[in-house]
XYZ file of C-alpha atoms in Angstrom:
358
model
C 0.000 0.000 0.000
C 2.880 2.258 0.877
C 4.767 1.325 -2.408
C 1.476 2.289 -4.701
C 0.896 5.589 -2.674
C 4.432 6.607 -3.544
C 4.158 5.119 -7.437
C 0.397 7.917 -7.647
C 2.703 10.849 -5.804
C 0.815 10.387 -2.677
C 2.767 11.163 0.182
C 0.277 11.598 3.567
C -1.059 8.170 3.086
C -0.129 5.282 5.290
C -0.623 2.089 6.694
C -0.303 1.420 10.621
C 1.507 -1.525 11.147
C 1.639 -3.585 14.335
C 5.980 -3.619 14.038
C 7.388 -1.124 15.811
C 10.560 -2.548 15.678
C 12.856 -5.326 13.338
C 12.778 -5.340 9.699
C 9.287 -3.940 8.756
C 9.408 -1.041 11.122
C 13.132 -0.315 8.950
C 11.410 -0.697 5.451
C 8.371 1.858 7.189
C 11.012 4.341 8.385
C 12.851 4.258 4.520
C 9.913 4.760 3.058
C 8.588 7.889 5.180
C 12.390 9.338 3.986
C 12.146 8.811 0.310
C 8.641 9.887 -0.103
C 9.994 13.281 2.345
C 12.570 13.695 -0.639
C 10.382 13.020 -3.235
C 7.678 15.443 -1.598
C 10.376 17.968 -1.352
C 11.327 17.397 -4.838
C 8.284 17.886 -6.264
C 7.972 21.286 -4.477
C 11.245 22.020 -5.931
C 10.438 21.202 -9.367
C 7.012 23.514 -8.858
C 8.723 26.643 -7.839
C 11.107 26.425 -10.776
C 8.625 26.004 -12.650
C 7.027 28.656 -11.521
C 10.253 31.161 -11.875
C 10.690 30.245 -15.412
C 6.964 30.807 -16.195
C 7.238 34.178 -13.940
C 10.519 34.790 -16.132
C 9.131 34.043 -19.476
C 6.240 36.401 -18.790
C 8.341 39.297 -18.418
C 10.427 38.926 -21.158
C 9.777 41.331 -24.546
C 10.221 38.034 -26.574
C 6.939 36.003 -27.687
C 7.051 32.753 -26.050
C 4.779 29.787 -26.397
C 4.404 27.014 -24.581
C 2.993 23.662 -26.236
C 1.918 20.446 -24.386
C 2.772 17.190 -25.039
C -0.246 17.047 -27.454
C 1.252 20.188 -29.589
C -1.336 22.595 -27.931
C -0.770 26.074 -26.179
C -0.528 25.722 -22.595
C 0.703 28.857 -21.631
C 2.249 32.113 -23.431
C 3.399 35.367 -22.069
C 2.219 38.703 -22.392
C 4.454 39.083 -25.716
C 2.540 36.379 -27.443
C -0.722 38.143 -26.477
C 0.347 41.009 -28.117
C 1.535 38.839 -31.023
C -1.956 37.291 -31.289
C -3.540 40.364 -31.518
C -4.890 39.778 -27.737
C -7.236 36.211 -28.576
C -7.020 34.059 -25.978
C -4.764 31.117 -27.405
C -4.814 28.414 -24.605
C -5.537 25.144 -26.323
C -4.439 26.321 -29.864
C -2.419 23.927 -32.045
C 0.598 25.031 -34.189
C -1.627 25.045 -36.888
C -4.178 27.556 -35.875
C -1.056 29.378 -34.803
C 0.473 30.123 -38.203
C 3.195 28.010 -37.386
C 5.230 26.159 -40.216
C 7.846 24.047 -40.831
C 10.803 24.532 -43.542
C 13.801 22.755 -43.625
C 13.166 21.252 -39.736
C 12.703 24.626 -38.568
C 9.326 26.620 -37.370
C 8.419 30.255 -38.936
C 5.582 32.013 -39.100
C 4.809 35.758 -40.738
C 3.127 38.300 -38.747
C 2.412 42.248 -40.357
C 4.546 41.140 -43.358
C 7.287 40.304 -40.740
C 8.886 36.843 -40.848
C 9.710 35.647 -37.255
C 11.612 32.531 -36.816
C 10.429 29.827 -33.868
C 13.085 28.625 -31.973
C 12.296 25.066 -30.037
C 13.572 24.562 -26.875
C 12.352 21.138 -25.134
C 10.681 21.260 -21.272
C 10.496 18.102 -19.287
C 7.344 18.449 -16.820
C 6.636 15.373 -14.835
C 6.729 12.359 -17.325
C 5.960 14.411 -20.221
C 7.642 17.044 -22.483
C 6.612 20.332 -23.416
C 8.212 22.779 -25.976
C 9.205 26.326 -25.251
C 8.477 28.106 -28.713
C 10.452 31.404 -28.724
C 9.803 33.860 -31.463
C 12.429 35.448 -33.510
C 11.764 38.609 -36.042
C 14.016 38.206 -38.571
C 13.628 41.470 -40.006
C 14.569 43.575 -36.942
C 17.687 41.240 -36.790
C 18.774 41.993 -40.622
C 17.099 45.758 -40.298
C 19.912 45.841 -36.856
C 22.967 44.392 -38.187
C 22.729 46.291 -41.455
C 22.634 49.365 -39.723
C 25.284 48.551 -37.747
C 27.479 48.259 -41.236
C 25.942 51.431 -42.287
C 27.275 53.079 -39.159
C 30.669 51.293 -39.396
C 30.960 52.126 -43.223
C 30.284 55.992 -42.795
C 32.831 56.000 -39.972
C 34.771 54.241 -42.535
C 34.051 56.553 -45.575
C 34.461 59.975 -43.117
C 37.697 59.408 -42.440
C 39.054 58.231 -45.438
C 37.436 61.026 -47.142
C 38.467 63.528 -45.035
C 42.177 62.349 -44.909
C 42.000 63.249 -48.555
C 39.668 66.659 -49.208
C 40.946 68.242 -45.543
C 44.723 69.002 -47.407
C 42.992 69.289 -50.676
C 40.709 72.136 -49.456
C 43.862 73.875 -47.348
C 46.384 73.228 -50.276
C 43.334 75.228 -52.597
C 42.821 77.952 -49.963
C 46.758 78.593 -50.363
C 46.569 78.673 -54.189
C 43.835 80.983 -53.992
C 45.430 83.568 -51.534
C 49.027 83.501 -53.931
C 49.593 86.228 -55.597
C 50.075 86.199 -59.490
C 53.567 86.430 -60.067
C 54.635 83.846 -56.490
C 56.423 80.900 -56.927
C 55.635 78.762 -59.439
C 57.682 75.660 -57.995
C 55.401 76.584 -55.006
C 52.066 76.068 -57.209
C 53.674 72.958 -59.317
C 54.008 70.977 -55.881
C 50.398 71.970 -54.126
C 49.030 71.172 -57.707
C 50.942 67.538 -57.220
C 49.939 66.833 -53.795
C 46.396 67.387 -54.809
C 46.398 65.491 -57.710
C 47.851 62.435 -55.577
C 45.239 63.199 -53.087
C 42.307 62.855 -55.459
C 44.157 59.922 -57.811
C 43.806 58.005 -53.988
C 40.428 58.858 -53.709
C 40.159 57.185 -57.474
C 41.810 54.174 -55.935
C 39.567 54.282 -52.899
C 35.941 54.055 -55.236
C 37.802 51.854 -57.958
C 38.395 49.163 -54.699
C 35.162 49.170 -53.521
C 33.991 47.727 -57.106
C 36.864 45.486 -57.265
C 35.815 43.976 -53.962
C 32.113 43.965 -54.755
C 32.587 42.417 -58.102
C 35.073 39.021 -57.260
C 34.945 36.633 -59.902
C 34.173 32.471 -58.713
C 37.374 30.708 -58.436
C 38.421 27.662 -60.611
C 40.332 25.258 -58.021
C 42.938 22.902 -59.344
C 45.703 20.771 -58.116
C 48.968 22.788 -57.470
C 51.997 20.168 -57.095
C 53.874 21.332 -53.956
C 57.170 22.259 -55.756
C 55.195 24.146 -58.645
C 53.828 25.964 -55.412
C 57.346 26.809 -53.811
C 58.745 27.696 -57.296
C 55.758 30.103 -58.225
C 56.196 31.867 -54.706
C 59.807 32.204 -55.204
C 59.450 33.784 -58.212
C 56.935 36.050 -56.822
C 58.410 37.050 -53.795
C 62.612 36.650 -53.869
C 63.072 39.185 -51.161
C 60.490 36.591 -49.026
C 61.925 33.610 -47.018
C 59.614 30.791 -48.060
C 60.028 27.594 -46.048
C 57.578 24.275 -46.232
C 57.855 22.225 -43.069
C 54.810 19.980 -43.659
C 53.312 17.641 -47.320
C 56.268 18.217 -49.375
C 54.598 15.253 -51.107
C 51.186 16.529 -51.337
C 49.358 18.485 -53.524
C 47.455 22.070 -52.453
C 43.988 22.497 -53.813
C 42.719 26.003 -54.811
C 42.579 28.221 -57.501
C 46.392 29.271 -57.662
C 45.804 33.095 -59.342
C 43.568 34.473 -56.496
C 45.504 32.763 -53.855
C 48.414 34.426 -55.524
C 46.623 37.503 -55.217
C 45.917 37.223 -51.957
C 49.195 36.664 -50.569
C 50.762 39.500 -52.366
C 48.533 41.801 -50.469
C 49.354 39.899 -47.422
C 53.058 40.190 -48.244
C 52.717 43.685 -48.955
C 50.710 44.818 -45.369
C 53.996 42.667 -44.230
C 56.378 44.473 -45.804
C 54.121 47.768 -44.446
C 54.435 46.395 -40.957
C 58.224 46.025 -41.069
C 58.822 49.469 -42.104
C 57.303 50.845 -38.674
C 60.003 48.742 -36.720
C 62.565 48.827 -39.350
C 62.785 44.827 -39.699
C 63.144 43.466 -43.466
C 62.198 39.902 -42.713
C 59.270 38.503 -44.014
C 58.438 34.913 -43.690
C 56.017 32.687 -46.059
C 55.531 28.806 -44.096
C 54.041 26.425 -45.977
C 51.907 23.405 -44.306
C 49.958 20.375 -46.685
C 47.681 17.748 -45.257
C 45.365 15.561 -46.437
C 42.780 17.517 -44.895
C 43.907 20.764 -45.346
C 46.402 23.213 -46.409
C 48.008 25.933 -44.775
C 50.127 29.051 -45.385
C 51.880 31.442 -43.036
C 53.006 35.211 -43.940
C 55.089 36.170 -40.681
C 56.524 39.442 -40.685
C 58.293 41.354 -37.746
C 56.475 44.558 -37.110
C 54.334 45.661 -33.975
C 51.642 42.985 -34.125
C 47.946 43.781 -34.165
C 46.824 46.594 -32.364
C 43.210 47.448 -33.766
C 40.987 44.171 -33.732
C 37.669 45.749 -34.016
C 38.653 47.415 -37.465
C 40.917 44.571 -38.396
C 38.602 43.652 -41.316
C 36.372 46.403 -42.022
C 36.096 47.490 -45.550
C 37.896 50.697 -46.193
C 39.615 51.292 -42.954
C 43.590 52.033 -42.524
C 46.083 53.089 -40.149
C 48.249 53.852 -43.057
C 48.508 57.621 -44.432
C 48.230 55.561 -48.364
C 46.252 53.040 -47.116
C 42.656 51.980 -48.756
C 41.572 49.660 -46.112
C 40.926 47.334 -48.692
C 43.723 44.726 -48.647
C 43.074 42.518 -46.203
C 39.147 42.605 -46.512
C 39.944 41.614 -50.073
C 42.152 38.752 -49.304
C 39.336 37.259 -46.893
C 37.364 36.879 -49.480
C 39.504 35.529 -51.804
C 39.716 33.322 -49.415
C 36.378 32.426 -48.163
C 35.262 31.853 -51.702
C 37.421 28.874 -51.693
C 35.751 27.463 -48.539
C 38.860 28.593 -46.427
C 39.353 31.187 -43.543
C 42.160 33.805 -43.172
C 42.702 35.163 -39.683
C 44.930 38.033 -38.660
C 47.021 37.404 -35.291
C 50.455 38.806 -32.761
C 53.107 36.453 -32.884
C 53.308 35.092 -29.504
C 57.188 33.886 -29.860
C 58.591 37.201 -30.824
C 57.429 40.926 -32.060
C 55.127 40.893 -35.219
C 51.866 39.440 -36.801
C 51.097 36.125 -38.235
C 48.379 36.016 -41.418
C 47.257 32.315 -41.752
C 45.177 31.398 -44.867
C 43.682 28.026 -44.932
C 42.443 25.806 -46.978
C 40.578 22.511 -47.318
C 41.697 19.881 -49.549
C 39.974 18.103 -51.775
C 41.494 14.149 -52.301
C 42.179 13.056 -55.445
């Protein structure tokens, strides 16, 4: 009787027995502690419970909760709103706009497209489903006006760098008399023609980047690799310490491409500390491939920016060099990360690759 009471969560009922002492009054006592656990356990489970359904409620968020049988069984003040304020207690995910694509729930409100995130909830023997809508929209709407911000930050400096001696060097010109120096007006006249030639550059990169072509990966033999590099860059020490047997998998001109920017924000970083060595470490795998520009400079100092469009420390710099080579890169299914050297001074630029077996 004792053992059923505790199987239907009842925890008040019991049976007197005449053994106050030996082996039945034992079993009695064990059984008053487990079902004092369980009892306490179950109170336990019913004020979380309660928290996350106090929790849920205050959140801006729509969130649904479905039963075991797919229905509403309770929703927060968001999903009211959601719903246009009818009562949805007992709905299905049918008369809740809710579909499936691809394994995951959507559903369109106002011309908005939310997404329904699933998150399971174990109550008692059965399991419920946390449904937490997304909007889409307000995501995209967010983080593209968070790269409109960054890009006019971007375009405001590198604009200004240009027009700010442009406009003084033309305020000069204007105020000299007719008969001043004319070396004087020959080398403002330069400096602004330089000035807007960059700002040439500076548009003619942004179509570059926006306009890379697909690339058409091949197999590279590794010592048509190492002879091709050496040829490109003599003044680079190019080393291969893993594959010498293996083959690298990509399509060889834009990779090319890529590392002579790399090379060249290299040989930019060296100038600052007045090092000349650049480094160019070559790894092959089965799996993957690898390549290391290493140069001796001051490292990486300005993460956030490291790979914005447009952005430079440099006084010539476009900013567009290293955004550029990323997607080179990523086009081929690889990654390119920017990093300090954590052996010496300088910063490491490691492209890599996946290979494909023949």
């Amino acid at each position: 009787m004792q053992l059923d009471s505790l199987a239907n969560d009842e925890f008040t009922i019991w049976q007197l027995a005449c053994y106050q002492a030996g082996r039945v009054a034992c079993i009695k006592a064990e059984l008053q502690s487990i079902a004092w656990r369980m009892k306490h356990k179950r109170q336990e489970y019913a004020q979380n419970e309660s928290f996350i359904f106090d929790f849920i409620n205050e959140l801006d968020l729509p969130i649904v909760v479905l039963d075991h049988h797919c229905q509403v069984y309770h929703y927060n003040t968001a999903a009211g709103r959601f719903y246009q304020g009818v009562h949805i207690t007992g709905f299905n995910t049918a008369q809740l706009a809710l579909e499936k694509a691809n394994g995951r729930w959507q559903t369109i409100s106002e011309n908005t497209r939310f997404k329904v995130v699933e998150h399971a909830l174990l109550r008692g023997k059965r399991q419920y489903k946390l449904m937490v809508y997304v909007s889409i929209e307000q995501q995209l709407r967010k983080n593209e006006q968070q790269a409109w911000q960054k890009l006019v930050r971007v375009l405001n400096h590198e604009v200004r760098n240009s027009l700010t001696p442009i406009y003084s060097m033309a305020q000069s010109l204007k105020a000299l008399p007719g008969d001043s120096n004319s070396d004087l007006k020959h080398t403002m006249l330069g400096v602004i023609e330089r000035r807007a030639e960059h700002l040439l550059g500076f548009v003619a990169s942004y179509s570059k980047l926006s306009q890379l072509p697909a690339p058409t990966k091949h197999f590279i033999a590794s010592t048509e690799l190492q002879q091709r590099l050496k040829a490109l860059f003599p003044n680079v020490h190019i080393e291969q310490k893993l594959g010498q047997e293996l083959d690298l998998y990509c399509d060889l001109e834009q990779l090319e491409q890529a590392l002579i920017n790399l090379v060249k924000n290299a040989e930019q970083a060296n100038e600052v500390t007045g090092a000349t060595k650049i480094e160019l470490v070559i790894r092959l795998t089965e799996a993957y491939s690898c390549i290391e520009v290493i140069d001796r400079g001051e490292g990486v100092t300005n993460t956030d920016n490291l790979f914005t469009p447009f952005y430079s420390t440099k006084e010539q710099g476009n900013g567009i060099g290293l955004v550029l080579s990323r997607e080179i890169i990523r086009a081929q299914g690889g990654e390119l990360t920017l990093t300090s050297r954590v052996d010496n001074h300088g910063a490491v630029a490691t492209i890599e690759l996946p290979n494909m077996i023949k």
